[in-house]
Amino acid sequence: MKQPAVRRAFGAVGLAVLTIGAIWAVASLDLTWSSLSPVHLAVNFLVLTPALLIVAALTFRITISAVGRRISNARALQTVATANVAELLPIPGGALVRGAALIESGAGVGEATRLVLLTAVLTLSLTVTISAAALWVLDGAIWLWIAGGGFVAICGVLWLLSRSAAPRYLMAMVAVRLLSLIVTMLRLSMAFGALGAKIGWVEAALYAVAPTLGAAVGIVPAGLGVNEAIAAGLATLIQASPGTVFLAVAINRALDLAVGAGLVLLTTYWQRRR
């Protein structure tokens, strides 16, 4: 079976999981429109979600600069926004968009593929390490071993990247990903606030792993339903409300897509007018 057909099928399953899960979460929490906080939603939508895209664009710029290439701020922002939306396609659209931008900047096909893969593993390893450390604080010692394994993976990826990137770029790659995690944690706090709930920094660090793990499940477009299910599963490990966590992650997904799609439309329109 061809991959697009497989991704379409799993995408339909993921959408069903997301829809059913959202209905279940709303019903279990007995939410009403009056329960929602428009201020938290507005801050998330107008400030934090665009900020996360800007950090993602900076991350992409650093990746390209690490191998001696250049890309404008506008082009980097358009690339990451398009990549986010392209994840909904029945192909691994995000990776293809980033790879195409790398090739456009002058990188070879092999170099672009290697960079996309290694930086994705770096993001996953760093996020898993921090999330596992948070779960260790909240739950128990076994998760410290997972955090340790993630740290070893980070060191391995940085060593591989060091063959073509200077140390200052490696430090920048880690620093900008930590900044992205902080913004993600702030967005989770706002999403919880929108639902009339509160969340601490350690819990936010725990749930921040969900979008990254969901993206790693490449067979499901954009991790539909997977992100939310992972976050809800983590909530059960610390006796938190899985319904609230499910909805908070779903809210952030919706805002991601709305801001990303809006930016893609605006940049496309602007380019056509030039």
mmCIF file with all atom_site columns, N, CA and C in Angstrom, residues 115-125 177 212:
data_model
loop_
_atom_site.group_PDB
_atom_site.id
_atom_site.type_symbol
_atom_site.label_atom_id
_atom_site.label_alt_id
_atom_site.label_comp_id
_atom_site.label_asym_id
_atom_site.label_entity_id
_atom_site.label_seq_id
_atom_site.pdbx_PDB_ins_code
_atom_site.Cartn_x
_atom_site.Cartn_y
_atom_site.Cartn_z
_atom_site.occupancy
_atom_site.B_iso_or_equiv
_atom_site.pdbx_formal_charge
_atom_site.auth_seq_id
_atom_site.auth_comp_id
_atom_site.auth_asym_id
_atom_site.auth_atom_id
_atom_site.pdbx_PDB_model_num
ATOM 1  N N  . LEU A 1 115 ? 20.193 16.937 7.704  1.00 0.00 ? 115 LEU A N  1
ATOM 2  C CA . LEU A 1 115 ? 19.891 18.015 8.644  1.00 0.00 ? 115 LEU A CA 1
ATOM 3  C C  . LEU A 1 115 ? 18.466 17.915 9.185  1.00 0.00 ? 115 LEU A C  1
ATOM 4  N N  . VAL A 1 116 ? 17.515 17.672 8.294  1.00 0.00 ? 116 VAL A N  1
ATOM 5  C CA . VAL A 1 116 ? 16.117 17.557 8.723  1.00 0.00 ? 116 VAL A CA 1
ATOM 6  C C  . VAL A 1 116 ? 15.961 16.413 9.721  1.00 0.00 ? 116 VAL A C  1
ATOM 7  N N  . LEU A 1 117 ? 16.607 15.287 9.436  1.00 0.00 ? 117 LEU A N  1
ATOM 8  C CA . LEU A 1 117 ? 16.502 14.122 10.315 1.00 0.00 ? 117 LEU A CA 1
ATOM 9  C C  . LEU A 1 117 ? 17.172 14.366 11.670 1.00 0.00 ? 117 LEU A C  1
ATOM 10 N N  . LEU A 1 118 ? 18.414 14.861 11.644 1.00 0.00 ? 118 LEU A N  1
ATOM 11 C CA . LEU A 1 118 ? 19.156 15.037 12.892 1.00 0.00 ? 118 LEU A CA 1
ATOM 12 C C  . LEU A 1 118 ? 18.539 16.107 13.780 1.00 0.00 ? 118 LEU A C  1
ATOM 13 N N  . THR A 1 119 ? 18.098 17.201 13.187 1.00 0.00 ? 119 THR A N  1
ATOM 14 C CA . THR A 1 119 ? 17.496 18.254 14.013 1.00 0.00 ? 119 THR A CA 1
ATOM 15 C C  . THR A 1 119 ? 16.148 17.804 14.583 1.00 0.00 ? 119 THR A C  1
ATOM 16 N N  . ALA A 1 120 ? 15.427 16.970 13.833 1.00 0.00 ? 120 ALA A N  1
ATOM 17 C CA . ALA A 1 120 ? 14.169 16.425 14.361 1.00 0.00 ? 120 ALA A CA 1
ATOM 18 C C  . ALA A 1 120 ? 14.446 15.512 15.552 1.00 0.00 ? 120 ALA A C  1
ATOM 19 N N  . VAL A 1 121 ? 15.495 14.694 15.444 1.00 0.00 ? 121 VAL A N  1
ATOM 20 C CA . VAL A 1 121 ? 15.868 13.805 16.558 1.00 0.00 ? 121 VAL A CA 1
ATOM 21 C C  . VAL A 1 121 ? 16.348 14.623 17.758 1.00 0.00 ? 121 VAL A C  1
ATOM 22 N N  . LEU A 1 122 ? 17.061 15.718 17.486 1.00 0.00 ? 122 LEU A N  1
ATOM 23 C CA . LEU A 1 122 ? 17.522 16.587 18.573 1.00 0.00 ? 122 LEU A CA 1
ATOM 24 C C  . LEU A 1 122 ? 16.331 17.182 19.324 1.00 0.00 ? 122 LEU A C  1
ATOM 25 N N  . THR A 1 123 ? 15.345 17.674 18.580 1.00 0.00 ? 123 THR A N  1
ATOM 26 C CA . THR A 1 123 ? 14.146 18.237 19.203 1.00 0.00 ? 123 THR A CA 1
ATOM 27 C C  . THR A 1 123 ? 13.421 17.183 20.035 1.00 0.00 ? 123 THR A C  1
ATOM 28 N N  . LEU A 1 124 ? 13.259 15.989 19.466 1.00 0.00 ? 124 LEU A N  1
ATOM 29 C CA . LEU A 1 124 ? 12.565 14.911 20.168 1.00 0.00 ? 124 LEU A CA 1
ATOM 30 C C  . LEU A 1 124 ? 13.328 14.515 21.436 1.00 0.00 ? 124 LEU A C  1
ATOM 31 N N  . SER A 1 125 ? 14.645 14.346 21.323 1.00 0.00 ? 125 SER A N  1
ATOM 32 C CA . SER A 1 125 ? 15.455 13.921 22.468 1.00 0.00 ? 125 SER A CA 1
ATOM 33 C C  . SER A 1 125 ? 15.420 14.946 23.586 1.00 0.00 ? 125 SER A C  1
ATOM 34 N N  . ARG A 1 177 ? 15.807 25.701 21.118 1.00 0.00 ? 177 ARG A N  1
ATOM 35 C CA . ARG A 1 177 ? 14.803 24.670 21.382 1.00 0.00 ? 177 ARG A CA 1
ATOM 36 C C  . ARG A 1 177 ? 14.294 24.752 22.821 1.00 0.00 ? 177 ARG A C  1
ATOM 37 N N  . THR A 1 212 ? 5.512  16.978 20.168 1.00 0.00 ? 212 THR A N  1
ATOM 38 C CA . THR A 1 212 ? 6.734  16.444 19.553 1.00 0.00 ? 212 THR A CA 1
ATOM 39 C C  . THR A 1 212 ? 6.614  14.951 19.317 1.00 0.00 ? 212 THR A C  1
#
